[in-house]
Amino acid sequence: MNAEDTEKSEKAATRSINIGLQGGGAHGAYSWGVLDRLLEDERYTFDGISGTSAGAMNAVVLADGLLKGGREGARQALAEFWRGIADSVPLHLSVSVPSFTGEEKLALLPTTKMMLNWAQYFSPYQLNPLNFNPLKKLLKARIDFMGLRMYSPVRLFLAATNANTGKLRLFRTQEVSENAVLASACLPMMHQTIEIDGEPYWDGGYAANPPVFPLFYECQSRDILLVLLAPPAYGGAPKKVEDIRNRAMELAFNTSLLREMLLFANIVAYSEARDQEIGEKKSWPSSLQRVLGRALREPTDLERYTRETRFHLLESDDLLHRFGSATKVAADWPFLKKLHDIGYQAASEWLEEHGEQIGKESSFDLIGRFGV
């Protein structure tokens, strides 16, 4: 085999995927670990990436790293970015403590709890009148946004929420900017509103977490991998005030994704049920088939396109159970590195079990997971 044939063979062996990255504050370091493992596996390339909040950060850092240094450049860029987040925190926010079972658990320091408590009674305009945001400086120093807008090697879709209308604002590749990322990660109780073109924006989690439809409609790859930080089920209902508040926020940020995936699940379920019904009716006499008319029509383009789409799912089932919702603000380097390692291991196990299904078939039951 000559060099040209070898190159063609290698290109044929790679499989293009789209990725949806959910937001979750510091827990986004889990998604960093997942991306790190995917970048390590040269069987897969990236077509489109959608992201919300921490997912939007991971998306632009990945794209910028790919643009500047290929796969290894992207891995290095992600590692340096998350290290930069840890270094930008002026003080430690959490500490590992042994539990009664002997295992280590993460606990927020009293000063951290006090700051979070203040955020319930004072707005960021009172607590942070100078609008200090270390993420802004980090993005400015590390990301070539002009280069991404012109030459990004992947399609980017960053979600933010219009604070006046509640509508989703999707920043596509040619609109990606420092403010677009900040808008996607703007929790209104923690950060001052981000204004873009005269419109106010809050965290994208209120409207799409992450947005799936642009990966479906605007990308060539028919494989969509969702990297989710929220668990599929939370267990028992919370009873403490703080736990109830955290659960309400988690559910609010997850509802948009559940609704979007419900649509895809229902389209597939309806189409499969109708195909089965048509198959039965086609065994009827031709005279009766003529009477049925439209009932025997072919699937619509949307049905066919949805059924041709291959959905994949990588969920951090025990992340919230293990560390708690409050640790989303714990940007200490040992904690972020631990989350990375958990995500890296989860991706390794997922690739071992489902990697060969990419490009061939969905790797989970869409209707069973998201249908009703």
Coordinates of C-alpha atoms in Angstrom, one line a residue:
M1 CA 0.0 0.0 0.0
N2 CA 1.5 3.4 -1.0
A3 CA 1.4 6.6 1.0
E4 CA -1.7 7.9 -0.8
D5 CA -3.6 4.7 -0.2
T6 CA -2.6 4.7 3.5
E7 CA -3.8 8.3 3.9
K8 CA -7.2 7.4 2.3
S9 CA -7.5 4.3 4.6
E10 CA -6.7 6.4 7.7
K11 CA -9.3 9.0 6.7
A12 CA -11.9 6.3 6.1
A13 CA -11.2 4.8 9.5
T14 CA -11.9 8.1 11.4
R15 CA -15.5 8.8 12.5
S16 CA -16.8 12.3 12.9
I17 CA -19.0 13.1 15.9
N18 CA -20.9 16.0 17.4
I19 CA -20.7 16.7 21.1
G20 CA -23.1 18.4 23.5
L21 CA -21.5 19.6 26.7
Q22 CA -23.7 20.4 29.7
G23 CA -22.9 23.2 32.2
G24 CA -22.2 22.6 35.8
G25 CA -19.6 25.0 37.2
A26 CA -16.4 23.3 38.5
H27 CA -18.0 20.0 37.6
G28 CA -17.2 20.9 34.0
A29 CA -13.7 19.5 34.8
Y30 CA -15.4 16.1 34.4
S31 CA -16.1 17.0 30.8
W32 CA -12.5 18.1 30.4
G33 CA -11.5 14.6 31.3
V34 CA -14.0 13.1 28.8
L35 CA -12.7 15.4 26.0
D36 CA -9.1 14.6 27.0
R37 CA -9.8 10.9 26.5
L38 CA -11.6 11.5 23.1
L39 CA -8.7 13.6 21.8
E40 CA -6.4 10.8 22.7
D41 CA -8.3 8.4 20.5
E42 CA -7.5 9.2 16.9
R43 CA -10.4 7.1 15.6
Y44 CA -12.7 10.1 16.1
T45 CA -12.8 13.7 14.8
F46 CA -15.1 16.5 15.8
D47 CA -17.7 18.1 13.6
G48 CA -19.8 20.3 15.9
I49 CA -19.7 21.1 19.6
S50 CA -22.5 22.8 21.5
G51 CA -22.0 24.0 25.1
T52 CA -23.5 25.8 28.0
S53 CA -21.7 27.6 30.8
A54 CA -18.7 25.3 31.7
G55 CA -19.5 23.4 28.5
A56 CA -19.2 26.5 26.4
M57 CA -15.7 27.1 28.0
N58 CA -14.6 23.6 27.2
A59 CA -15.9 24.0 23.7
V60 CA -14.0 27.2 22.8
V61 CA -10.8 26.0 24.6
L62 CA -10.9 22.7 22.6
A63 CA -11.5 24.5 19.3
D64 CA -8.8 27.0 20.0
G65 CA -6.3 24.2 20.9
L66 CA -7.2 22.3 17.8
L67 CA -6.6 25.4 15.7
K68 CA -3.3 26.1 17.2
G69 CA -1.8 22.7 17.8
G70 CA -4.0 19.9 16.7
R71 CA -5.2 17.1 19.1
E72 CA -2.2 17.4 21.4
G73 CA -2.6 21.2 21.4
A74 CA -6.2 20.9 22.4
R75 CA -5.3 18.5 25.3
Q76 CA -2.7 20.9 26.5
A77 CA -5.0 23.9 26.1
L78 CA -7.7 22.3 28.2
A79 CA -5.3 21.3 31.0
E80 CA -3.8 24.8 31.1
F81 CA -7.2 26.5 31.1
W82 CA -8.5 24.5 34.0
R83 CA -5.2 25.0 35.9
G84 CA -5.7 28.7 35.1
I85 CA -9.2 28.6 36.7
A86 CA -7.8 27.1 39.9
D87 CA -4.9 29.6 40.0
S88 CA -7.3 32.5 39.5
V89 CA -9.2 31.7 42.7
P90 CA -7.8 34.0 45.4
L91 CA -8.3 31.4 48.2
H92 CA -9.2 27.8 48.8
L93 CA -12.9 27.2 48.7
S94 CA -13.0 23.6 49.9
V95 CA -11.2 21.0 51.9
S96 CA -11.2 17.2 51.8
V97 CA -12.3 15.6 55.1
P98 CA -12.7 11.9 56.1
S99 CA -16.2 10.7 56.5
F100 CA -17.4 8.2 59.1
T101 CA -16.9 5.4 56.5
G102 CA -13.2 6.3 56.1
E103 CA -13.7 7.7 52.6
E104 CA -12.7 11.3 51.8
K105 CA -15.5 13.8 51.1
L106 CA -15.3 17.3 49.9
A107 CA -16.6 20.0 52.3
L108 CA -16.9 23.7 51.6
L109 CA -15.0 26.0 54.0
P110 CA -17.0 28.2 56.3
T111 CA -15.9 31.3 54.4
T112 CA -17.1 29.8 51.1
K113 CA -20.5 29.0 52.7
M114 CA -20.7 32.5 54.0
M115 CA -20.1 34.0 50.6
L116 CA -22.8 31.7 49.0
N117 CA -25.2 32.7 51.8
W118 CA -24.6 36.4 51.1
A119 CA -25.4 35.8 47.4
Q120 CA -29.0 34.9 48.6
Y121 CA -29.5 38.4 50.1
F122 CA -27.3 40.7 48.1
S123 CA -27.0 41.1 44.3
P124 CA -23.7 40.9 42.4
Y125 CA -24.0 44.6 41.8
Q126 CA -23.7 45.1 45.6
L127 CA -21.2 42.3 46.4
N128 CA -19.0 43.0 43.3
P129 CA -19.6 46.6 42.2
L130 CA -16.3 46.6 40.2
N131 CA -17.6 43.6 38.3
F132 CA -14.4 41.6 38.9
N133 CA -14.4 38.4 36.9
P134 CA -11.2 36.3 36.7
L135 CA -12.7 34.2 33.9
K136 CA -12.7 37.3 31.6
K137 CA -9.0 37.8 32.0
L138 CA -8.3 34.1 31.5
L139 CA -10.3 33.9 28.3
K140 CA -8.7 37.1 26.9
A141 CA -5.2 35.7 27.6
R142 CA -5.7 32.2 26.2
I143 CA -8.3 32.2 23.4
D144 CA -7.8 33.7 19.9
F145 CA -11.5 34.5 19.3
M146 CA -10.8 36.3 16.0
G147 CA -9.0 33.2 14.7
L148 CA -11.9 31.0 15.9
R149 CA -14.5 33.1 14.1
M150 CA -12.5 32.8 10.9
Y151 CA -10.8 29.4 11.0
S152 CA -12.4 27.2 13.7
P153 CA -11.8 23.5 12.9
V154 CA -15.2 22.7 14.5
R155 CA -18.6 24.2 14.4
L156 CA -19.4 26.0 17.7
F157 CA -22.8 26.6 19.3
L158 CA -22.7 28.4 22.6
A159 CA -26.0 28.9 24.6
A160 CA -27.0 32.0 26.5
T161 CA -30.4 33.1 27.8
N162 CA -31.9 36.5 27.0
A163 CA -32.7 37.9 30.5
N164 CA -35.6 40.0 29.1
T165 CA -37.4 37.4 27.0
G166 CA -36.2 34.1 28.3
K167 CA -35.4 33.1 24.7
L168 CA -32.3 31.0 23.8
R169 CA -29.5 33.0 22.1
L170 CA -27.2 30.7 20.2
F171 CA -23.8 32.1 19.4
R172 CA -22.5 30.3 16.4
T173 CA -18.9 30.0 15.3
Q174 CA -18.8 33.4 13.5
E175 CA -20.3 35.1 16.6
V176 CA -18.1 33.5 19.2
S177 CA -16.5 36.0 21.5
E178 CA -15.2 36.5 25.0
N179 CA -18.6 38.0 26.0
A180 CA -20.5 35.2 24.4
V181 CA -18.7 32.7 26.7
L182 CA -19.2 35.0 29.7
A183 CA -22.9 35.3 28.9
S184 CA -23.3 31.5 28.6
A185 CA -21.8 31.2 32.2
C186 CA -23.5 34.2 33.8
L187 CA -25.3 33.0 36.9
P188 CA -27.3 36.1 37.8
M189 CA -26.9 35.7 41.6
M190 CA -23.2 35.5 41.2
H191 CA -22.2 37.7 38.2
Q192 CA -23.4 40.9 36.7
T193 CA -25.5 40.6 33.5
I194 CA -23.5 40.4 30.3
E195 CA -24.7 42.8 27.6
I196 CA -24.2 42.0 23.9
D197 CA -25.6 44.3 21.2
G198 CA -27.7 46.1 23.8
E199 CA -29.3 42.8 25.0
P200 CA -28.9 41.4 28.5
Y201 CA -27.8 37.7 28.9
W202 CA -27.7 35.2 31.7
D203 CA -26.5 31.6 31.9
G204 CA -27.5 29.4 29.0
G205 CA -28.7 26.7 31.3
Y206 CA -32.1 28.4 31.6
A207 CA -32.8 27.9 27.9
A208 CA -30.7 25.0 26.7
N209 CA -28.3 22.8 28.6
P210 CA -26.8 21.9 26.1
P211 CA -28.5 22.8 22.9
V212 CA -28.9 19.7 20.7
F213 CA -30.9 21.0 17.7
P214 CA -27.9 22.8 16.0
L215 CA -26.0 19.5 16.1
F216 CA -28.9 17.8 14.5
Y217 CA -29.8 20.4 11.9
E218 CA -26.5 22.2 11.1
C219 CA -23.8 19.5 11.2
Q220 CA -22.9 16.8 8.7
S221 CA -22.1 14.1 11.3
R222 CA -25.1 11.9 12.2
D223 CA -23.5 10.9 15.6
I224 CA -24.4 13.1 18.6
L225 CA -22.6 12.4 21.9
L226 CA -24.2 14.1 25.0
V227 CA -21.8 14.6 28.0
L228 CA -24.2 15.2 30.9
L229 CA -23.3 16.3 34.4
A230 CA -26.8 16.0 35.9
P231 CA -27.7 12.5 37.0
P232 CA -30.6 10.6 35.3
A233 CA -32.3 10.4 38.8
Y234 CA -31.7 12.2 42.1
G235 CA -33.0 9.6 44.5
G236 CA -35.2 10.7 47.5
A237 CA -36.8 14.1 47.6
P238 CA -34.8 16.7 49.6
K239 CA -36.1 18.0 53.0
K240 CA -33.5 20.6 54.1
V241 CA -34.0 24.2 52.8
E242 CA -30.6 24.3 51.1
D243 CA -31.1 20.9 49.5
I244 CA -34.5 21.9 48.2
R245 CA -33.1 25.1 46.7
N246 CA -30.2 23.2 45.0
R247 CA -32.6 20.5 43.6
A248 CA -34.9 23.2 42.2
M249 CA -32.0 24.8 40.4
E250 CA -30.8 21.5 39.1
L251 CA -34.2 20.6 37.7
A252 CA -34.6 24.0 36.2
F253 CA -31.3 23.7 34.4
N254 CA -32.1 20.2 33.1
T255 CA -35.7 20.7 31.9
S256 CA -34.7 22.2 28.5
L257 CA -32.6 19.2 27.6
L258 CA -35.3 16.7 28.7
R259 CA -37.9 18.5 26.5
E260 CA -35.6 18.7 23.5
M261 CA -34.7 15.0 23.8
L262 CA -38.3 14.1 24.4
L263 CA -39.1 15.6 21.0
F264 CA -36.5 13.3 19.3
A265 CA -37.7 10.3 21.2
N266 CA -41.4 10.9 20.3
I267 CA -40.6 11.3 16.6
V268 CA -38.7 8.0 16.6
A269 CA -41.4 6.2 18.7
Y270 CA -44.2 7.6 16.4
S271 CA -42.4 6.7 13.3
E272 CA -41.6 3.1 14.4
A273 CA -45.2 2.5 15.6
R274 CA -46.5 3.8 12.3
D275 CA -44.1 1.6 10.3
Q276 CA -45.3 -1.4 12.2
E277 CA -48.9 -0.5 11.6
I278 CA -48.3 0.1 7.9
G279 CA -46.5 -3.2 7.6
E280 CA -49.5 -4.9 9.0
K281 CA -51.9 -3.1 6.7
K282 CA -49.8 -3.8 3.6
S283 CA -50.8 -7.5 4.0
W284 CA -54.4 -6.5 3.5
P285 CA -56.2 -6.7 0.1
S286 CA -55.1 -4.1 -2.4
S287 CA -58.7 -2.7 -2.6
L288 CA -58.6 -2.0 1.1
Q289 CA -55.1 -0.5 0.8
R290 CA -56.4 2.0 -1.8
V291 CA -59.1 3.1 0.6
L292 CA -56.5 3.8 3.3
G293 CA -54.7 6.3 1.1
R294 CA -52.6 8.6 3.2
A295 CA -52.4 6.1 6.0
L296 CA -49.8 4.2 3.9
R297 CA -47.6 7.2 3.1
E298 CA -43.8 7.1 3.4
P299 CA -42.1 8.6 6.5
T300 CA -41.5 12.4 6.4
D301 CA -38.0 13.8 5.9
L302 CA -37.9 14.7 9.6
E303 CA -38.8 11.2 10.7
R304 CA -36.3 9.7 8.4
Y305 CA -33.5 12.2 9.4
T306 CA -34.2 11.6 13.1
R307 CA -34.1 7.8 12.7
E308 CA -30.8 8.1 10.8
T309 CA -29.3 10.1 13.7
R310 CA -27.2 8.1 16.1
F311 CA -27.5 9.3 19.7
H312 CA -24.9 8.5 22.4
L313 CA -24.9 9.3 26.1
L314 CA -22.1 9.7 28.7
E315 CA -23.6 10.6 32.1
S316 CA -21.8 11.4 35.3
D317 CA -24.3 9.3 37.3
D318 CA -22.8 9.8 40.8
L319 CA -21.0 13.2 40.5
L320 CA -23.7 15.1 42.4
H321 CA -24.4 12.3 44.8
R322 CA -20.7 12.0 45.6
F323 CA -19.7 15.6 45.9
G324 CA -22.9 17.6 46.3
S325 CA -24.3 20.5 44.3
A326 CA -22.5 23.1 46.3
T327 CA -19.1 21.9 45.1
K328 CA -19.8 23.4 41.7
V329 CA -18.0 26.5 43.1
A330 CA -15.0 24.5 44.4
A331 CA -12.3 25.5 41.9
D332 CA -9.4 24.0 43.9
W333 CA -6.8 22.3 41.6
P334 CA -6.8 18.9 43.5
F335 CA -10.6 18.8 43.1
L336 CA -10.6 19.8 39.5
K337 CA -7.9 17.3 38.7
K338 CA -9.9 14.6 40.5
L339 CA -13.0 15.4 38.4
H340 CA -10.8 15.3 35.3
D341 CA -9.6 11.8 36.2
I342 CA -13.1 10.6 36.9
G343 CA -14.3 11.9 33.5
Y344 CA -11.2 10.4 31.7
Q345 CA -11.9 7.0 33.2
A346 CA -15.6 7.2 32.4
A347 CA -14.8 8.0 28.8
S348 CA -12.3 5.2 28.6
E349 CA -14.9 2.7 29.8
W350 CA -17.5 4.2 27.5
L351 CA -15.2 3.9 24.5
E352 CA -14.4 0.3 25.4
E353 CA -18.1 -0.6 25.5
H354 CA -19.6 1.7 22.9
G355 CA -16.8 3.1 20.7
E356 CA -17.5 0.8 17.8
Q357 CA -21.1 1.9 17.7
I358 CA -20.2 5.4 16.6
G359 CA -20.9 5.7 12.9
K360 CA -23.1 2.6 13.0
E361 CA -26.0 2.8 15.5
S362 CA -27.2 4.6 18.6
S363 CA -25.5 3.3 21.8
F364 CA -28.5 3.7 24.2
D365 CA -32.3 3.4 24.1
L366 CA -33.5 7.0 23.2
I367 CA -37.1 6.2 23.8
G368 CA -36.5 4.4 27.1
R369 CA -34.3 7.2 28.5
F370 CA -36.1 10.3 27.3
G371 CA -39.5 9.2 26.1
V372 CA -42.7 9.3 28.2

